[in-house]
XYZ file of C-alpha atoms in Angstrom:
333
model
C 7.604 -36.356 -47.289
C 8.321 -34.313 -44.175
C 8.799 -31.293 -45.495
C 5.414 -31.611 -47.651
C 3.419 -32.524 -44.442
C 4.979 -29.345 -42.634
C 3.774 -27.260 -45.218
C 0.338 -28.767 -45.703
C -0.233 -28.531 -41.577
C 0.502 -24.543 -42.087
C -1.603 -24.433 -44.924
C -4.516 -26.039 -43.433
C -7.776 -23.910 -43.103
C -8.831 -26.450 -40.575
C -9.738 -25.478 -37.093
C -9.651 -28.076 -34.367
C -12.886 -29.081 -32.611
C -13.259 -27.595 -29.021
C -15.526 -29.820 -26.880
C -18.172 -27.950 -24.858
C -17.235 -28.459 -21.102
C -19.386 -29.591 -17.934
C -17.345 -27.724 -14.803
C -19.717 -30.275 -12.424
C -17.877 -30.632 -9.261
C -17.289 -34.816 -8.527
C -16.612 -36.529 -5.084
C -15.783 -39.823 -4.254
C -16.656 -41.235 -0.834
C -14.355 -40.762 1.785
C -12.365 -37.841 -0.001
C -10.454 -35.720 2.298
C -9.116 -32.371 1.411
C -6.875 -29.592 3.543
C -6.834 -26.214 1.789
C -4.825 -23.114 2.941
C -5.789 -19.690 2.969
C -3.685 -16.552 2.898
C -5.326 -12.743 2.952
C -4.043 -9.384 3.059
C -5.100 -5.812 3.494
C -2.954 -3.487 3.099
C -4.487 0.223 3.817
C -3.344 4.079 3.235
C -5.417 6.268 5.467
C -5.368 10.356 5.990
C -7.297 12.530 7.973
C -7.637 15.987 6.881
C -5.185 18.338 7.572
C -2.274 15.438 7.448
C 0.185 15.535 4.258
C 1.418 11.980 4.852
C -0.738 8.738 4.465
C -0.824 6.212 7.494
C -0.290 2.750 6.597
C -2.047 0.089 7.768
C -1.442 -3.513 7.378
C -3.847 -6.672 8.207
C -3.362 -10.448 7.261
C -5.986 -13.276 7.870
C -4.789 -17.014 7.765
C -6.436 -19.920 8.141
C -6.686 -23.950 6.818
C -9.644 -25.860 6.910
C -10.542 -29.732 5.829
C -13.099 -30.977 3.997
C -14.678 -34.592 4.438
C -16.853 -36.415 2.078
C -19.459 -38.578 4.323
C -22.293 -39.353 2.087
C -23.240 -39.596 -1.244
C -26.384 -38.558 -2.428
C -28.476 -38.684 -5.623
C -27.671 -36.180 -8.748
C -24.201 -35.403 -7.549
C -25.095 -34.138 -3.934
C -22.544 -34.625 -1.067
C -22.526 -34.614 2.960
C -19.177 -32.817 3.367
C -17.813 -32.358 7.177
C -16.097 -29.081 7.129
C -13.693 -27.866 9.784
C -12.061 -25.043 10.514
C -10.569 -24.906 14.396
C -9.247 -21.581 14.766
C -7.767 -18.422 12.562
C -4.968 -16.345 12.390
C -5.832 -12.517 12.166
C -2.343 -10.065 12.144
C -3.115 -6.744 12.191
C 0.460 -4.845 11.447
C 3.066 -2.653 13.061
C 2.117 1.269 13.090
C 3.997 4.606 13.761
C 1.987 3.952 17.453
C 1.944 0.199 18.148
C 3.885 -3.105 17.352
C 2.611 -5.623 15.046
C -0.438 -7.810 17.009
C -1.317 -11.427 16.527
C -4.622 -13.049 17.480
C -5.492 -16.597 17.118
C -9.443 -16.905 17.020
C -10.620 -20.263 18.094
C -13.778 -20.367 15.917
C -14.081 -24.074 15.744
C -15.851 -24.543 12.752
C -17.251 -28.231 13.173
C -19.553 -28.547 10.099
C -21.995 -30.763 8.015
C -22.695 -29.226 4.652
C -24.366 -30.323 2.053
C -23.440 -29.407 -1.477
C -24.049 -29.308 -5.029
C -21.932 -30.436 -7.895
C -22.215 -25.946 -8.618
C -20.588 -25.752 -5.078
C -23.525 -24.191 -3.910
C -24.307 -25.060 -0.009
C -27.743 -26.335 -0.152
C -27.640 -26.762 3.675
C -25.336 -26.405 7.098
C -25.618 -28.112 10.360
C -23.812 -26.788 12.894
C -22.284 -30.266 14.678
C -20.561 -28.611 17.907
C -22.886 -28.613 21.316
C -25.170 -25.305 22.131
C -22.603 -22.849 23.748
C -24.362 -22.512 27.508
C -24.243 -18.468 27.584
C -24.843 -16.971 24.095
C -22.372 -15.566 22.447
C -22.080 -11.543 22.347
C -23.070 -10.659 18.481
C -19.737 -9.344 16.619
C -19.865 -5.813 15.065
C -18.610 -6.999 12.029
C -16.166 -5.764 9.373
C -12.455 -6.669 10.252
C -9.990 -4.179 12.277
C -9.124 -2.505 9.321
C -12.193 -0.270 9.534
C -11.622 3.200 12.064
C -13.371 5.720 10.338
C -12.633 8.188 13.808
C -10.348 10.832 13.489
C -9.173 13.828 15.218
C -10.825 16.082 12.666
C -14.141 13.936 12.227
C -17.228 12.859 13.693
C -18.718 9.728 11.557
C -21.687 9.507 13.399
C -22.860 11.899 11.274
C -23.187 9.734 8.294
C -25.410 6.639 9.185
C -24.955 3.783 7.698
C -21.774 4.534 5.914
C -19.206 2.227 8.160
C -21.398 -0.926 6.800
C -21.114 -0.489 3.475
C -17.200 0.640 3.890
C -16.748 -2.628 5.833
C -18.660 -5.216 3.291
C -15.939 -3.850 0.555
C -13.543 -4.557 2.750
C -14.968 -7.954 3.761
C -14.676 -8.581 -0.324
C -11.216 -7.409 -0.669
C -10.115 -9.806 1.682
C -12.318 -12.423 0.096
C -13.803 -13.474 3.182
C -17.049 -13.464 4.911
C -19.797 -16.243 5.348
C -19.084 -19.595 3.692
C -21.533 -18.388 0.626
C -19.362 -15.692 -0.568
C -15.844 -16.790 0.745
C -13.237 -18.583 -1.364
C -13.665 -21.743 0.510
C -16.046 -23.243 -1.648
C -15.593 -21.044 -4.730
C -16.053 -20.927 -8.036
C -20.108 -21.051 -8.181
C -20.431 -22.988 -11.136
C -22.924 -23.679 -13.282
C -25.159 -25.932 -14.564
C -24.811 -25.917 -18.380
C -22.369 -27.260 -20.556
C -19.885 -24.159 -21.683
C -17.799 -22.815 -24.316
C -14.442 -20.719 -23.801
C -15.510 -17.113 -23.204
C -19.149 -17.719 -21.336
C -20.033 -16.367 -18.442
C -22.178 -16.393 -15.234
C -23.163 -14.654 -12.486
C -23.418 -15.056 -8.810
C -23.652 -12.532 -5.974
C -21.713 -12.027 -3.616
C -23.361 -9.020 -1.180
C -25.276 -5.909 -1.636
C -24.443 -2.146 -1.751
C -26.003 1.080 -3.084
C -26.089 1.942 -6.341
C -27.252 3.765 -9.136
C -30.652 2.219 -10.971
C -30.485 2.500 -14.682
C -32.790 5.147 -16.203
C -32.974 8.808 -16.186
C -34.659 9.399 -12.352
C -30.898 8.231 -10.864
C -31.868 7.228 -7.792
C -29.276 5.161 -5.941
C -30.480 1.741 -4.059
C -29.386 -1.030 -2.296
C -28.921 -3.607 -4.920
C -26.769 -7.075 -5.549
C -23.405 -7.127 -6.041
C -22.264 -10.042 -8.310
C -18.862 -11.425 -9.669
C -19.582 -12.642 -13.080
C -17.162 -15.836 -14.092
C -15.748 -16.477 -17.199
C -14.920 -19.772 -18.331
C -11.232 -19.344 -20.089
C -10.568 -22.656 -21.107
C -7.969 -25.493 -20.718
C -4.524 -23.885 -19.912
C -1.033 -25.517 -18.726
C -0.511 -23.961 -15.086
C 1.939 -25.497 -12.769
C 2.879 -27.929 -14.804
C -0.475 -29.509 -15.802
C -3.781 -29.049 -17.542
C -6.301 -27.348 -15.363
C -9.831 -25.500 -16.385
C -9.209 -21.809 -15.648
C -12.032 -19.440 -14.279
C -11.978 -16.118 -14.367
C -13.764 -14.087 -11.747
C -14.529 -10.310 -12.139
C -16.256 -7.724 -9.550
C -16.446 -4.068 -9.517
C -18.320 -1.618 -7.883
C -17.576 2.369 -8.368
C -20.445 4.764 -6.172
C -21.518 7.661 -3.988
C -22.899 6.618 -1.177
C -23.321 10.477 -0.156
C -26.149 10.227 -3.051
C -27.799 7.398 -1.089
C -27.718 8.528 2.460
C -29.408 12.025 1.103
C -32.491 10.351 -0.597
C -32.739 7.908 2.188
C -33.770 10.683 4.385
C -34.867 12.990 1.832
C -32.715 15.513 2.075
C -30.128 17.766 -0.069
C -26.510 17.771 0.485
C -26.997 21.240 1.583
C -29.355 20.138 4.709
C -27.146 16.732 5.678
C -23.447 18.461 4.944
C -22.546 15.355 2.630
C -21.079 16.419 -0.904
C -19.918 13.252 -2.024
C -18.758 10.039 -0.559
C -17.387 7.640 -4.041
C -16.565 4.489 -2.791
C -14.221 2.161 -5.674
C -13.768 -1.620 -5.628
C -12.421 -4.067 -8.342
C -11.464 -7.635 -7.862
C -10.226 -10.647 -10.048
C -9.660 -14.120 -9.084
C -8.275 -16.693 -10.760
C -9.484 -20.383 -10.093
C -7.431 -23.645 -11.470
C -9.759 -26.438 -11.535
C -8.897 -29.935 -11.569
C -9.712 -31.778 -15.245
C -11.235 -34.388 -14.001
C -12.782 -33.576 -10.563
C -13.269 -29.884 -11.219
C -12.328 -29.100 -7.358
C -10.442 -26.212 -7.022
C -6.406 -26.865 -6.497
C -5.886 -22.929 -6.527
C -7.187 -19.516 -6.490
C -5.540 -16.529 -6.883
C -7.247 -13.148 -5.952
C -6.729 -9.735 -6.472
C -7.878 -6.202 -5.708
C -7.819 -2.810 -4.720
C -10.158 0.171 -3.556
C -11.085 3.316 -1.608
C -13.245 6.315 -0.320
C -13.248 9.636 0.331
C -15.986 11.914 2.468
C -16.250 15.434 1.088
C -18.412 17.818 2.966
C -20.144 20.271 1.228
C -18.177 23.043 3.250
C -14.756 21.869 2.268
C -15.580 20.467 -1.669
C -12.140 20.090 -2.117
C -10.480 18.995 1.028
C -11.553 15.278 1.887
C -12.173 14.713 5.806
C -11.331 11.242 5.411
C -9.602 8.826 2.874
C -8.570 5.709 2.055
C -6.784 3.442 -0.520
C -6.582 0.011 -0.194
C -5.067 -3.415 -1.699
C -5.979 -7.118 -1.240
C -4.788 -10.595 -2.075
C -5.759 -13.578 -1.397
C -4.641 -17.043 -2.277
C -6.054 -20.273 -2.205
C -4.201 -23.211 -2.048
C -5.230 -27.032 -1.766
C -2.478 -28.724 0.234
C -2.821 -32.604 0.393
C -6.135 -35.089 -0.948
C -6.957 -38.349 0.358
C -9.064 -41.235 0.904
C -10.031 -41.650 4.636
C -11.852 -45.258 4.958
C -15.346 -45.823 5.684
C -16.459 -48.054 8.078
């Protein structure tokens, strides 16, 4: 009897039935949630005319709460988001000790969201400051493209760019494109092994076709809905999320002005970037308990009078994890 339904459940040609999935994200009133978030950078640099690389090392911490305060029709939440201060440590060099800065930012939000954890709107709840602010140069301290052997004014433009992939390696950046409210989901129902798009920022690249011209365009990560899997010992929806960019930005600079490399001194400038991230979404909720992110990069600037000796290089490697730490009810009055 046992034997004879062993055999007949190896025999079977059956194949079981795989319900399509809706990852729409769920609240319930009152819902309070702490996530952590841990970042690194870690950077090899050289200068030319210097055999050895110089490391360089940069971590970015931070927690933040979420609050549910309202409701709303179709699956649309108030959520108060806070986020008092972060932890930026930039690391010990052949030149300096390791350095640790706590920024008070003092994120005091109301957002409103989408079951696709898209932001549909942010209100800023702390008062006016009294003296505006001083506008940040963006990027994060891991950007120095000044050497002893280099002038990067020369090449407008160039620190941007260098600085967004470095923004993305750290998975960081505005609340659209940082992990905090991540994955973007969609809206349709899926199978294992579809996929979707969102962007994330912009950079130059090559337009398809045979004119070549290279152009600001949208960079995107494109998901990939992998399925229910057992991770830390329970049943989670996995999402997969891919980004890559690989480009010249010499090429863009060049037709930007409309010049030759001959006339601006720029050979070639590639500039690599790959991610992955890994989200583990709750099977009934569909918030995100984890995310685990990966990813690694770099440049070189080659002048057209020294093709095969870069001026300036780097390699790079980033992780980031996300990790919710405690969920509960807070009561309404």
């Amino acid at each position: 009897m046992i034997f004879t339904a062993i055999v007949a459940a190896l025999t079977s040609t059956s194949t079981p039935i795989v319900e399509d999935v809706h990852l729409a994200r769920t609240y319930k009133l009152g819902e309070k949630s702490v996530y952590q978030i841990r970042s690194n950078l870690a950077a090899q640099r050289r200068s030319r005319g210097l055999q050895t690389w110089i490391p360089e090392d940069f971590d970015m911490n931070y927690q933040f709460t979420t609050e549910v305060k309202a409701l709303k029709p179709e699956g649309v939440v108030d959520v108060l988001y806070l986020r008092p201060t972060m932890t930026m440590i930039t690391g010990e060099t052949f030149d300096r000790p390791p350095k640790t800065d706590i920024e008070k930012v003092k994120f005091n939000l109301l957002m409103t969201m989408s079951p696709a954890n898209e932001i549909l709107n942010i209100k800023d709840l702390n008062p006016p400051p009294k003296t505006p602010k001083p506008k940040s140069g963006g990027g994060t301290p891991m950007l120095r493209l000044t050497s002893a052997n280099y002038n990067p004014v020369q090449i407008p433009f160039i620190g941007q760019f260098i600085s967004e992939v470095h923004r993305l390696s750290l998975f960081a950046g505005d609340l659209q494109s940082a992990l905090d409210f991540s994955p973007r989901l969609p809206f349709e129902k899926l199978k294992v092994g579809d996929t979707w798009k969102r962007t994330v920022g912009y950079s130059p690249q090559k337009l398809k076709g045979k004119d070549g011209k290279t152009v600001n365009q949208r960079l995107d990560y494109v998901y990939t809905y992998k399925g229910l899997i057992d991770s830390n010992g329970k049943k989670v929806y996995r999402v997969e999320a891919t980004c890559g960019l690989d480009t010249n930005l010499a090429d863009y600079v060049n037709q930007l002005f409309e010049l030759k490399p001959e006339d601006t001194g720029l050979k070639s400038i590639p500039l690599k970037f790959k991610s992955t991230i890994e989200f583990d979404l709750d099977q009934t909720t569909k918030k995100t308990l984890q995310a685990n992110a990966r990813s690694e990069g770099g440049f070189q600037i080659i002048l057209t009078d020294l093709p095969t000796d870069p001026v300036e290089e780097e390699t790079f490697k980033g992780r980031t994890n996300l990790r919710l730490v405690s969920t509960t009810i807070v009561k309404t009055k």
